[in-house]
Short mmCIF file of C-alpha atoms and ligand atoms in Angstrom, two decimals:
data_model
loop_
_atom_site.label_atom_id
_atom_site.label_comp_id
_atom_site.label_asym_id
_atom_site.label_seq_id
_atom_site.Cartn_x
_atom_site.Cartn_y
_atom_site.Cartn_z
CA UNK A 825 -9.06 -5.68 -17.96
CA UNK A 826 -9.90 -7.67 -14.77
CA UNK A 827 -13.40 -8.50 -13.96
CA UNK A 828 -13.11 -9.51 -9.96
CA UNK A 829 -11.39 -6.49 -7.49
CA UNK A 830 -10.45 -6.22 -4.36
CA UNK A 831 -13.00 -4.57 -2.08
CA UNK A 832 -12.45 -0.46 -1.25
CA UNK A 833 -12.27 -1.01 2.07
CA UNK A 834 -9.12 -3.18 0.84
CA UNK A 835 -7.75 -0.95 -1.22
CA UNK A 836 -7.82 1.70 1.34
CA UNK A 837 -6.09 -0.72 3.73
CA UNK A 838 -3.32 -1.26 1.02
CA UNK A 839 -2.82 2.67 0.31
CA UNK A 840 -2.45 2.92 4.39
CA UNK A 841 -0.18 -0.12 4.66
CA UNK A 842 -2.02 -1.51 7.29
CA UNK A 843 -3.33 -4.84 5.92
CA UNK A 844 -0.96 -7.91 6.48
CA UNK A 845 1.69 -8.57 3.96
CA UNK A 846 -0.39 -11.82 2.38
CA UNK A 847 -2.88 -9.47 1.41
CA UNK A 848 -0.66 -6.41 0.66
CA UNK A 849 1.12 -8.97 -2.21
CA UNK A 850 -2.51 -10.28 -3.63
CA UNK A 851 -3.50 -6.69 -4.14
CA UNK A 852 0.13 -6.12 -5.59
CA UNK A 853 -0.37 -8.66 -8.02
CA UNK A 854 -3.69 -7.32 -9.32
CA UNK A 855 -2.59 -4.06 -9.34
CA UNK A 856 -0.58 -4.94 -12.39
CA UNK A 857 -2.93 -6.39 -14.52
CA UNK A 858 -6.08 -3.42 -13.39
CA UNK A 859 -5.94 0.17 -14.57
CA UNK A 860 -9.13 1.00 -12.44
CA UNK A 861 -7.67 -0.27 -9.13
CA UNK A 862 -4.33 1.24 -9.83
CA UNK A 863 -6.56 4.45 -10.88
CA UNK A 864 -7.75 4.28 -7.67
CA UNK A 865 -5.12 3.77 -5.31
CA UNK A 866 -3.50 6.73 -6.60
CA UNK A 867 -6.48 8.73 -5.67
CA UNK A 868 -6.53 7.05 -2.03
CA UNK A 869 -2.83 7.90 -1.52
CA UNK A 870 -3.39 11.36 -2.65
CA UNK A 871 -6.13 11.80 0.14
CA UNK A 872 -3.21 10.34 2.60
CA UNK A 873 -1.04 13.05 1.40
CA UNK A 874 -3.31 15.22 1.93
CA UNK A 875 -3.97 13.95 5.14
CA UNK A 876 -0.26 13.80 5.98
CA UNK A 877 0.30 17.23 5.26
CA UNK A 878 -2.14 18.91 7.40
CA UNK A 879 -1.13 16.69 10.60
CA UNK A 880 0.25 19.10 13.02
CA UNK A 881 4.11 19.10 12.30
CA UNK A 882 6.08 17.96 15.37
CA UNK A 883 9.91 19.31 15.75
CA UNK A 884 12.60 17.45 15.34
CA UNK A 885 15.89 17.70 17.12
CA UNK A 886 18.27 20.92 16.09
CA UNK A 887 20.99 18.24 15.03
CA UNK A 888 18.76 16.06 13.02
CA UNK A 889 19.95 17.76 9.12
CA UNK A 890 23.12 17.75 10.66
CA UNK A 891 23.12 14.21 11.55
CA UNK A 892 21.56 13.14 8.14
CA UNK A 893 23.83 14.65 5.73
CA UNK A 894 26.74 13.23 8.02
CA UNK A 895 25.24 10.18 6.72
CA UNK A 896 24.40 10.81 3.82
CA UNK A 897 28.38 11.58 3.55
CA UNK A 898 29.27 8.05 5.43
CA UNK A 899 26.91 5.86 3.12
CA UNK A 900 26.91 7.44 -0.09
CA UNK A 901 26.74 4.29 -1.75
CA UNK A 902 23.06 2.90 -1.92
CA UNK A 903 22.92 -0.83 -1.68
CA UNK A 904 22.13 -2.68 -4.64
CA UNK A 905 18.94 -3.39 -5.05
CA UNK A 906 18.39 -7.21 -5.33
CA UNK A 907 16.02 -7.21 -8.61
CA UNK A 908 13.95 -11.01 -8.61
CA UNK A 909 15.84 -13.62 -10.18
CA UNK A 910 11.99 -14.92 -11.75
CA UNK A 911 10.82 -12.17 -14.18
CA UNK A 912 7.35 -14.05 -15.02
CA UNK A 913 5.09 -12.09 -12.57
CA UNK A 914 4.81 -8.89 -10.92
CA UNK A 915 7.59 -8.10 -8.54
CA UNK A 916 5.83 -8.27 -4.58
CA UNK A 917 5.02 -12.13 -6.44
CA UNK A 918 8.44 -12.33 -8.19
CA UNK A 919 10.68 -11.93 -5.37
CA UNK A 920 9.51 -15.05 -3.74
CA UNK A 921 10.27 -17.50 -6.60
CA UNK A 922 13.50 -18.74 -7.61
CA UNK A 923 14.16 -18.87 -11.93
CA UNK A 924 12.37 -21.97 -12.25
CA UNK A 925 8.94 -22.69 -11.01
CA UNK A 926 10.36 -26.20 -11.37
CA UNK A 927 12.76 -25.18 -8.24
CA UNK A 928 10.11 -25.03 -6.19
CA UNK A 929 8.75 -27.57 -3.55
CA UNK A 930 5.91 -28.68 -5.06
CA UNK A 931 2.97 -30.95 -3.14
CA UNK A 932 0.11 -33.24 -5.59
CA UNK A 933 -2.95 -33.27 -3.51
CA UNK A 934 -4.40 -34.15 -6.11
CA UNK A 935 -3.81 -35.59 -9.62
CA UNK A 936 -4.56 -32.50 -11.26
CA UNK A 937 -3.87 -29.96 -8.32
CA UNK A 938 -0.33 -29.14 -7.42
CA UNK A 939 0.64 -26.47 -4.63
CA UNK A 940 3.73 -25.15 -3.44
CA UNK A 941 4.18 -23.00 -0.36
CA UNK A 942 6.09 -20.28 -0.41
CA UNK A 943 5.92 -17.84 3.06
CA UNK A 944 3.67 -17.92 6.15
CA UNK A 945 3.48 -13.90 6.63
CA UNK A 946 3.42 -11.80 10.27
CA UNK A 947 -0.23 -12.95 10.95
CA UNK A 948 -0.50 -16.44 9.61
CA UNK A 949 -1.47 -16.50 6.38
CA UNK A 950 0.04 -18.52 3.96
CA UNK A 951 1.04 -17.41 0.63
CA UNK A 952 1.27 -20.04 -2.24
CA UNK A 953 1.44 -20.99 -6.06
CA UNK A 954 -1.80 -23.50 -6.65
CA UNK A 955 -1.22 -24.66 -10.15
CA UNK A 956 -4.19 -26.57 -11.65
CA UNK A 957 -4.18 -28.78 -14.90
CA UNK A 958 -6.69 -28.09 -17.59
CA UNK A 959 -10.02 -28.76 -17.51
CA UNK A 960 -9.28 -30.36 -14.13
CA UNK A 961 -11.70 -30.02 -11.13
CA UNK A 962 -11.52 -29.05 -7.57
CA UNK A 963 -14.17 -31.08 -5.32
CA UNK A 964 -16.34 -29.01 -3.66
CA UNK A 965 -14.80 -27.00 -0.12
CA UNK A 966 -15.34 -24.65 2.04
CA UNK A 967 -13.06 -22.80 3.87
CA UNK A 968 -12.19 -22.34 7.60
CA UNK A 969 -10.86 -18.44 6.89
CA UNK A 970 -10.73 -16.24 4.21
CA UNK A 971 -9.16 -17.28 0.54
CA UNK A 972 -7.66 -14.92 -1.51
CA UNK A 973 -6.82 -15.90 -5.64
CA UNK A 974 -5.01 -13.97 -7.67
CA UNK A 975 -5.10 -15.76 -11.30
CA UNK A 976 -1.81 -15.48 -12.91
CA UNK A 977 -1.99 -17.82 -16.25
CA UNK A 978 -5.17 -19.87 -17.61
CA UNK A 979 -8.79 -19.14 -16.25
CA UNK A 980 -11.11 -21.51 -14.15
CA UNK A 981 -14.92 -20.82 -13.28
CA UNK A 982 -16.90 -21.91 -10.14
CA UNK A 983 -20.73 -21.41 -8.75
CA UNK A 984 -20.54 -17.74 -8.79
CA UNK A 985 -18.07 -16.84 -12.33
CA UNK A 986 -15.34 -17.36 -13.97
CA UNK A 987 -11.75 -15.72 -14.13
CA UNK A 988 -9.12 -14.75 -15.86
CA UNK A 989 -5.54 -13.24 -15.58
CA UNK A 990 -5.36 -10.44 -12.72
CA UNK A 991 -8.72 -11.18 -11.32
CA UNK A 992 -8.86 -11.32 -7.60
CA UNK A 993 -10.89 -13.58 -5.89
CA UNK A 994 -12.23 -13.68 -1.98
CA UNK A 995 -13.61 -16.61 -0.31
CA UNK A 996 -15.83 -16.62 2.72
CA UNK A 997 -15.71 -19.29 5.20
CA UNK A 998 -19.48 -19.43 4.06
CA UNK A 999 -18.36 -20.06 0.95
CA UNK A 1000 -18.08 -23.73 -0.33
CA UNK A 1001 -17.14 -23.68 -4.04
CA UNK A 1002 -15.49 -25.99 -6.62
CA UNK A 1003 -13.37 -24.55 -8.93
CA UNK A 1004 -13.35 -26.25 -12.55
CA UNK A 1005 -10.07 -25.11 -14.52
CA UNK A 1006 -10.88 -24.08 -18.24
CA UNK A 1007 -10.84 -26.85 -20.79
CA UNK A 1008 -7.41 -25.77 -22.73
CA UNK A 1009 -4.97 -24.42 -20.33
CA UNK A 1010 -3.46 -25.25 -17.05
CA UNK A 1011 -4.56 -22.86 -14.47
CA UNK A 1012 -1.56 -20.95 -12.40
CA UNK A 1013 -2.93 -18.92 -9.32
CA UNK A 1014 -1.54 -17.01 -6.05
CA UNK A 1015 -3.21 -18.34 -3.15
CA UNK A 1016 -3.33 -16.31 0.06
CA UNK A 1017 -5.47 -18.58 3.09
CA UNK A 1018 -5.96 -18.20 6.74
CA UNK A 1019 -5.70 -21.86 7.29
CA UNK A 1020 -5.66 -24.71 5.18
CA UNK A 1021 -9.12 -25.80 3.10
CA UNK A 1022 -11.27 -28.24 4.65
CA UNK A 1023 -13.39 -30.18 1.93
CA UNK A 1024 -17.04 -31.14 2.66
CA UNK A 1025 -16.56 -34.76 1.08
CA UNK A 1026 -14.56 -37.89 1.41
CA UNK A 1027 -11.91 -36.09 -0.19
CA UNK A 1028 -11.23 -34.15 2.53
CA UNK A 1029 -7.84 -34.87 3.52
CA UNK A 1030 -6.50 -34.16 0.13
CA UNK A 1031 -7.35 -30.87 0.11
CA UNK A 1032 -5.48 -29.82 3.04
CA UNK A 1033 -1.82 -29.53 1.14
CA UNK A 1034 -0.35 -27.23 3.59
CA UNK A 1035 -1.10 -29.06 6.48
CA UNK A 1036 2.44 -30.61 6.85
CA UNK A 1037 1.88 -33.97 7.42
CA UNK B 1278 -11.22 47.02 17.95
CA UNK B 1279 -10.03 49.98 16.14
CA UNK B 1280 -9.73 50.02 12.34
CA UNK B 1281 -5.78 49.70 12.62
CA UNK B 1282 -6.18 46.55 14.93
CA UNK B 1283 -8.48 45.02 12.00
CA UNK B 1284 -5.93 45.98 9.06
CA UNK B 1285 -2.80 44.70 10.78
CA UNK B 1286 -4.95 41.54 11.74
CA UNK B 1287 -6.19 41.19 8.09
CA UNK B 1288 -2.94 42.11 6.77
CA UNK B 1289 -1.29 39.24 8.92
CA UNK B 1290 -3.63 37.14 8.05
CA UNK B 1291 -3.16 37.48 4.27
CA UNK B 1292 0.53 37.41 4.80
CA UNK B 1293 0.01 34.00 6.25
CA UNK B 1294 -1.59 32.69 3.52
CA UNK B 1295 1.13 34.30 1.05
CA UNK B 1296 3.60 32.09 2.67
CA UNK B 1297 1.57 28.95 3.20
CA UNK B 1298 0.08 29.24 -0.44
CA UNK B 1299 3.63 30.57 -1.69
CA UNK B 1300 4.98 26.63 -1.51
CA UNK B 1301 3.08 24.87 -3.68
CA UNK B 1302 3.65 21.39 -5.13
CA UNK B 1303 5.05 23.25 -7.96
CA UNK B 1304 7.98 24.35 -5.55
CA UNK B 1305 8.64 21.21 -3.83
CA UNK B 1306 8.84 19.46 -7.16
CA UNK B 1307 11.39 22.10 -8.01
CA UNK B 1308 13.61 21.21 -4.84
CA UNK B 1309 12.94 17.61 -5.12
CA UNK B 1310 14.11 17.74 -8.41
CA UNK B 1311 17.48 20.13 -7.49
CA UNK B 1312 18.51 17.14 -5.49
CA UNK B 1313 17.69 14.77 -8.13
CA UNK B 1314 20.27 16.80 -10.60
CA UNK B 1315 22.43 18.96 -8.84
CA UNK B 1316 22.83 17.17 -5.22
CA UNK B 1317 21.59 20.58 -4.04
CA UNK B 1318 21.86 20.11 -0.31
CA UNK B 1319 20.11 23.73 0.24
CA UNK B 1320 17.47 22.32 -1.88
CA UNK B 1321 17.20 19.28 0.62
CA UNK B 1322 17.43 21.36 3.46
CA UNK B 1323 14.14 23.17 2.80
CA UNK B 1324 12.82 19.97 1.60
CA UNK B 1325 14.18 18.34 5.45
CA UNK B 1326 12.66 21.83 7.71
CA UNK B 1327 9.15 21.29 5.91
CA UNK B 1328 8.82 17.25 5.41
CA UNK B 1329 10.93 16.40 8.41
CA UNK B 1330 8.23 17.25 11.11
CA UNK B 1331 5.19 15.86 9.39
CA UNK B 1332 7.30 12.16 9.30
CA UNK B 1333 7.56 12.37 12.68
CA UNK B 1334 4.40 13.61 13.61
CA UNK B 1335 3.40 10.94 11.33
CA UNK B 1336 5.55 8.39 13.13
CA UNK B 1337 4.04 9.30 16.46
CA UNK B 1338 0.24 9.12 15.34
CA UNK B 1339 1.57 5.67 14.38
CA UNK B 1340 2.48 4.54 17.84
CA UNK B 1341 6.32 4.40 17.06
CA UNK B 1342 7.59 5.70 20.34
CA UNK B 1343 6.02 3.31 22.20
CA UNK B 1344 8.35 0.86 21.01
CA UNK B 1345 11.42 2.88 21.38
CA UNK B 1346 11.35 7.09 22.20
CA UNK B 1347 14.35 7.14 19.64
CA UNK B 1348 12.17 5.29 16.87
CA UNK B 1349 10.24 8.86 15.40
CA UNK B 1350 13.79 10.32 15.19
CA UNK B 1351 15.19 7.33 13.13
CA UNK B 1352 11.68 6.99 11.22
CA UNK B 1353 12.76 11.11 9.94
CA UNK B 1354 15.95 9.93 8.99
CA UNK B 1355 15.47 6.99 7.12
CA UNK B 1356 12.75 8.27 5.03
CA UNK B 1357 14.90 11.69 4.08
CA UNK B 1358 17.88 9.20 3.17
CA UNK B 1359 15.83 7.33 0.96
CA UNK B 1360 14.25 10.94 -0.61
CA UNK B 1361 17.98 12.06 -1.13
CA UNK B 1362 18.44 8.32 -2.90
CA UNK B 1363 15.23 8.23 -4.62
CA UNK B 1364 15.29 12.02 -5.85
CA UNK B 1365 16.66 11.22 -9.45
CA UNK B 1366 13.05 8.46 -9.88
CA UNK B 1367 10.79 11.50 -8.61
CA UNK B 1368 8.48 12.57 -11.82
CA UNK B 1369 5.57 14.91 -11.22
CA UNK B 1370 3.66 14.57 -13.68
CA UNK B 1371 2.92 11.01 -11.99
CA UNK B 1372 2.55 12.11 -8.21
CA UNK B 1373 2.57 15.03 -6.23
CA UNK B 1374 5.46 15.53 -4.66
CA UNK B 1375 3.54 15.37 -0.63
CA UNK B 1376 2.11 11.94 -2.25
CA UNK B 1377 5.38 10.83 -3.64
CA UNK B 1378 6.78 11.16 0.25
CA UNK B 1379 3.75 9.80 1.83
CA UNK B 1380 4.22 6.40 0.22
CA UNK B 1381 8.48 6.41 0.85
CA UNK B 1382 7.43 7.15 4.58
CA UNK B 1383 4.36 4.29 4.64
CA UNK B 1384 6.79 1.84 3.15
CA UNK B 1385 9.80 2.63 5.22
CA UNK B 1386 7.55 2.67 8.60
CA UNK B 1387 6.62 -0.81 7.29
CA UNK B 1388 9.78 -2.09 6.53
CA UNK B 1389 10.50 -0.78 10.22
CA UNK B 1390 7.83 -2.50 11.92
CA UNK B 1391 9.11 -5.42 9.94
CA UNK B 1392 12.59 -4.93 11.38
CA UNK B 1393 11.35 -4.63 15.41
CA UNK B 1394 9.11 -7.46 15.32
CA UNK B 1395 12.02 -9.57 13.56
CA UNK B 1396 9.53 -10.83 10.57
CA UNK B 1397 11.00 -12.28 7.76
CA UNK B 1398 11.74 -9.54 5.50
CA UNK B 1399 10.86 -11.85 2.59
CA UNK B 1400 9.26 -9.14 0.46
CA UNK B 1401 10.32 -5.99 1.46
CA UNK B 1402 7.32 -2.72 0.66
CA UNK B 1403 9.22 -1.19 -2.25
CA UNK B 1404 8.75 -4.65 -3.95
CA UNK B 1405 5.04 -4.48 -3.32
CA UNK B 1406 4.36 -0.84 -3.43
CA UNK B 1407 6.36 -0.65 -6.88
CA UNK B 1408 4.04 0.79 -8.92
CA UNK B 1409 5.13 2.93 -11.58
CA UNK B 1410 1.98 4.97 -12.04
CA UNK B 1411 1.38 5.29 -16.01
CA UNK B 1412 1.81 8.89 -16.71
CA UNK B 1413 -0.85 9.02 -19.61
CA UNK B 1414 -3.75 7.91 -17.08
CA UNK B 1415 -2.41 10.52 -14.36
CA UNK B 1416 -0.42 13.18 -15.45
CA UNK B 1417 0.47 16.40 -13.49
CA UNK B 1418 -2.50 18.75 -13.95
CA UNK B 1419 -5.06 15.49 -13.14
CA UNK B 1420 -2.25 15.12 -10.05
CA UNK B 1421 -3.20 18.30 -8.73
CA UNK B 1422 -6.48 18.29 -9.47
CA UNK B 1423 -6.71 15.28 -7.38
CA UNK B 1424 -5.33 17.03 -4.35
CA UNK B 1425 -7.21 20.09 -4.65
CA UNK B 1426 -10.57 17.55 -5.06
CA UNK B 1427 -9.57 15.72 -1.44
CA UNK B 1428 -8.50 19.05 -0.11
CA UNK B 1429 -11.79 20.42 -0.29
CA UNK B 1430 -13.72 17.54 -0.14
CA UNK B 1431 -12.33 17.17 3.71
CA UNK B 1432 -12.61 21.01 4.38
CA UNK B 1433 -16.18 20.32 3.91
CA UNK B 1434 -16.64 16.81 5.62
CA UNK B 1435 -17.70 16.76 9.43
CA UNK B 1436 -15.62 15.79 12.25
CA UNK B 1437 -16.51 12.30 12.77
CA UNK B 1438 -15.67 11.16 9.26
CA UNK B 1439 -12.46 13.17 9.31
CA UNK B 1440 -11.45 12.03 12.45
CA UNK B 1441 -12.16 8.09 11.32
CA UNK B 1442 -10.21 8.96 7.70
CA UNK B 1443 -7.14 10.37 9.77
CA UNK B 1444 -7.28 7.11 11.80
CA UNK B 1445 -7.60 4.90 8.62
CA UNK B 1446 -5.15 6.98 6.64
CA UNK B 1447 -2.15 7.69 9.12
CA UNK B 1448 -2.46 5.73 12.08
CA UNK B 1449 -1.11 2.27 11.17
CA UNK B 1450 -5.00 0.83 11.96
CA UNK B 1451 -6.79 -1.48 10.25
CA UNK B 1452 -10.64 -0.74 9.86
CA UNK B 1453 -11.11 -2.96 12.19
CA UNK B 1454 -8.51 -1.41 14.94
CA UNK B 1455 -10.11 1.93 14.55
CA UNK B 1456 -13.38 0.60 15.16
CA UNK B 1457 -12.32 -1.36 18.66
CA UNK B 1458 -10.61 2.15 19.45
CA UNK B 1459 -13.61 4.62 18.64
CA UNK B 1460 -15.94 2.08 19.63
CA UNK B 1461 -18.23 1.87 16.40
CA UNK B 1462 -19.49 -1.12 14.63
CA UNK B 1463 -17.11 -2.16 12.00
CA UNK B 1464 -19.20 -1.17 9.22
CA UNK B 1465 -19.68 2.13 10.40
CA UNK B 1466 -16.10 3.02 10.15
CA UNK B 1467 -15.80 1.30 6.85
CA UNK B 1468 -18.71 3.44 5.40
CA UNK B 1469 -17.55 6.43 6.86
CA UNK B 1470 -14.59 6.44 4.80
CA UNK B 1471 -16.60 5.32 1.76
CA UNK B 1472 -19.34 8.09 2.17
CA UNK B 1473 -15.80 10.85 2.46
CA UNK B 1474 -14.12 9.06 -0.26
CA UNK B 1475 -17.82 9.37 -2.20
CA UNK B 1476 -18.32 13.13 -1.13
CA UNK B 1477 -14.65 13.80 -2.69
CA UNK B 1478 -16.03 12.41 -5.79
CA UNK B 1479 -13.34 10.22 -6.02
CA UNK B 1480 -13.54 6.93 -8.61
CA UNK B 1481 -13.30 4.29 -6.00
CA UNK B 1482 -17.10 4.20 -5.86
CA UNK B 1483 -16.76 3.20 -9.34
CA UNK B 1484 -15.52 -0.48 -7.77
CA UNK B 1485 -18.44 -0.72 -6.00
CA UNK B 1486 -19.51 -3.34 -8.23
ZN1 ZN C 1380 -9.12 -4.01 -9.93
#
């Protein structure tokens, strides 16, 4: 069971589908691995229903059956549904990633840190795979907008916890953290940012792997 | 008013409850689940006359029409093609069968909005609203309990938080858009819809960690 949630006020967002399609996935992805969060959403589109069906119904055109079962009787084949080629992770994450991780283009910011970028969405943020060797260490950042982890494989820990699989993690611009990856196993996280990481030390420019240089 | 006026009035009255209470989720299931096996188009067509005009009352609390008058229409029609399509995965003892359309019409007004403002359809919502909901942890009694819970629970909440959790709920608004519109502090809106969500007695307090 996952430790680190997404807010309500984000889960209500995601029941409504009105929170941008970085976040929409990150939620996604924890979804999977909470029972309390998925426990919840059902609840939270219930009270849409609910919702829904006491909105004053608006008619629709006399034709409008007509119409539909004319194409229901055109189309009556339903398009094949293109299932991910990359079975690893939960499907909103899956259908980004070709079969091999390997496939993907992968930047080394670091010696320990690789990142691979893999869609801007509608309102900028950028979704991407942040894989981190084991017991390696992230210099201290902070971040110009908000970060969103989702851990996937391996834990790390930072100033305020550590995490495992499924747990979702926000970052603050007021945040400055340094995330040190647990000593056994590589670390494999979806990372959903506003804009790219800034660090507070020399190291600065290293951090700042989706700046395209 | 004479005593006649007041039976007829009552009598009405209880006659329009009949009908309204007389399709129950227990009924729509049925239909939905006529279509699922037998193609029953009758089935549909009751399914259509009821659902049809909440999608597009839906579509227009959304703002659809103002990028295209035709858009409600086509919102109606896409999301009963996909009902007919998706009839045979309907199972109620893991949603009600208004909650089971709700989410087909958020994700194909999504996928929509997608389409006019010519994103990259990279994930598409069924990939990210694919959530088989585990039957053991909902089941169909707790399913209609759930309803009957937020049905009453908003009976009883006051205008201003059910006007905020229609917003938040239907209208395609972030927190944050409903809050420019009504012209509240951000965190007013957002704890309006935790206090209904809290008088509901619904678990996502629990998260409140
Ligand atoms: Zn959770």
């Amino acid at each position: 069971m996952s430790q680190w949630h997404p807010q309500p006020d984000q889960l209500v967002e995601f029941a409504a589908g009105t929170c941008h399609t970085g976040m929409s996935v990150a939620i996604s992805v924890h979804l999977h691995y909470c029972t309390q969060c998925r426990t919840a959403l059902s609840e939270l589109e219930s009270t849409s229903a609910v919702l829904f069906e006491q909105q004053s119904a608006v008619p629709v055109t006399d034709s409008a059956f007509e119409q539909l079962m004319q194409r229901i009787q055109r189309e009556p084949e339903v398009e094949p549904v293109v299932e991910p080629v990359n079975n690893r992770f939960p499907k909103a994450l899956s259908t980004l990633l070709p079969a091999s991780l390997d496939d993907l283009d992968w930047r080394q910011p670091m010696k320990n840190l690789r990142v691979s970028h893999l869609m801007t969405d509608e309102s900028g943020m950028i979704i991407g795979l942040h894989h981190m060797k084991a017991g390696a260490r992230v210099p201290n950042h902070y971040h110009r907008g908000e970060e969103i982890s989702v851990v996937l494989e391996g834990g790390f820990s930072d100033q305020l916890g550590s995490y495992g699989a499924g747990d979702f993690i926000l970052r603050t611009p007021d945040d400055t953290h340094s995330p040190q990856t647990d000593a056994h196993e590589d670390c494999l996280m979806l990372s959903v940012v506003a804009a790219p990481v800034k660090l507070t030390g020399a190291l600065g420019w290293l951090l700042n792997p989706f700046l395209k240089a | 008013m004479s005593a006649a006026n007041v039976i007829s009035i009552l009598s009405s009255k209880k006659a329009r409850t009949m009908t309204q209470t007389s399709q129950t989720a227990d009924d729509w299931a049925d239909l939905l689940e006529a279509v699922a096996r037998r193609q029953d188009t009758k089935a549909f067509e009751a399914l259509f006359k009821h659902f049809g005009p909440l999608i597009k009352a839906f579509a227009l609390s959304s703002g659809l029409h103002s990028q295209g008058d035709h858009l409600p229409e086509e919102l109606v029609q896409d999301v009963m093609l996909a009902i007919w399509r998706k009839s045979a995965s309907y199972d109620r003892r893991k949603a009600a069968p208004s909650t089971w359309i709700f989410t087909i019409a958020r994700n194909q007004r999504i996928d929509m909005l997608r389409r006019l403002n010519k994103y990259r359809a990279d994930v598409s919502a069924d990939a990210i609203w694919d959530l088989e909901s585990d039957t053991e942890l909902f089941g169909e009694i707790r399913q209609s309990r759930i309803q009957d819970k937020v049905k009453s629970g908003l009976y009883d909440l006051p205008v201003d938080q059910r006007q905020v959790m229609a917003k938040v709920f239907l209208e395609d608004k972030s927190h944050q858009e409903v809050a420019d519109e009504m012209k509240l502090p951000l965190g007013t809106v957002k704890s309006r819809v935790r206090l209904a969500m809290k008088k509901m007695k619904l678990s996502l307090e629990a998260l409140d960690l």
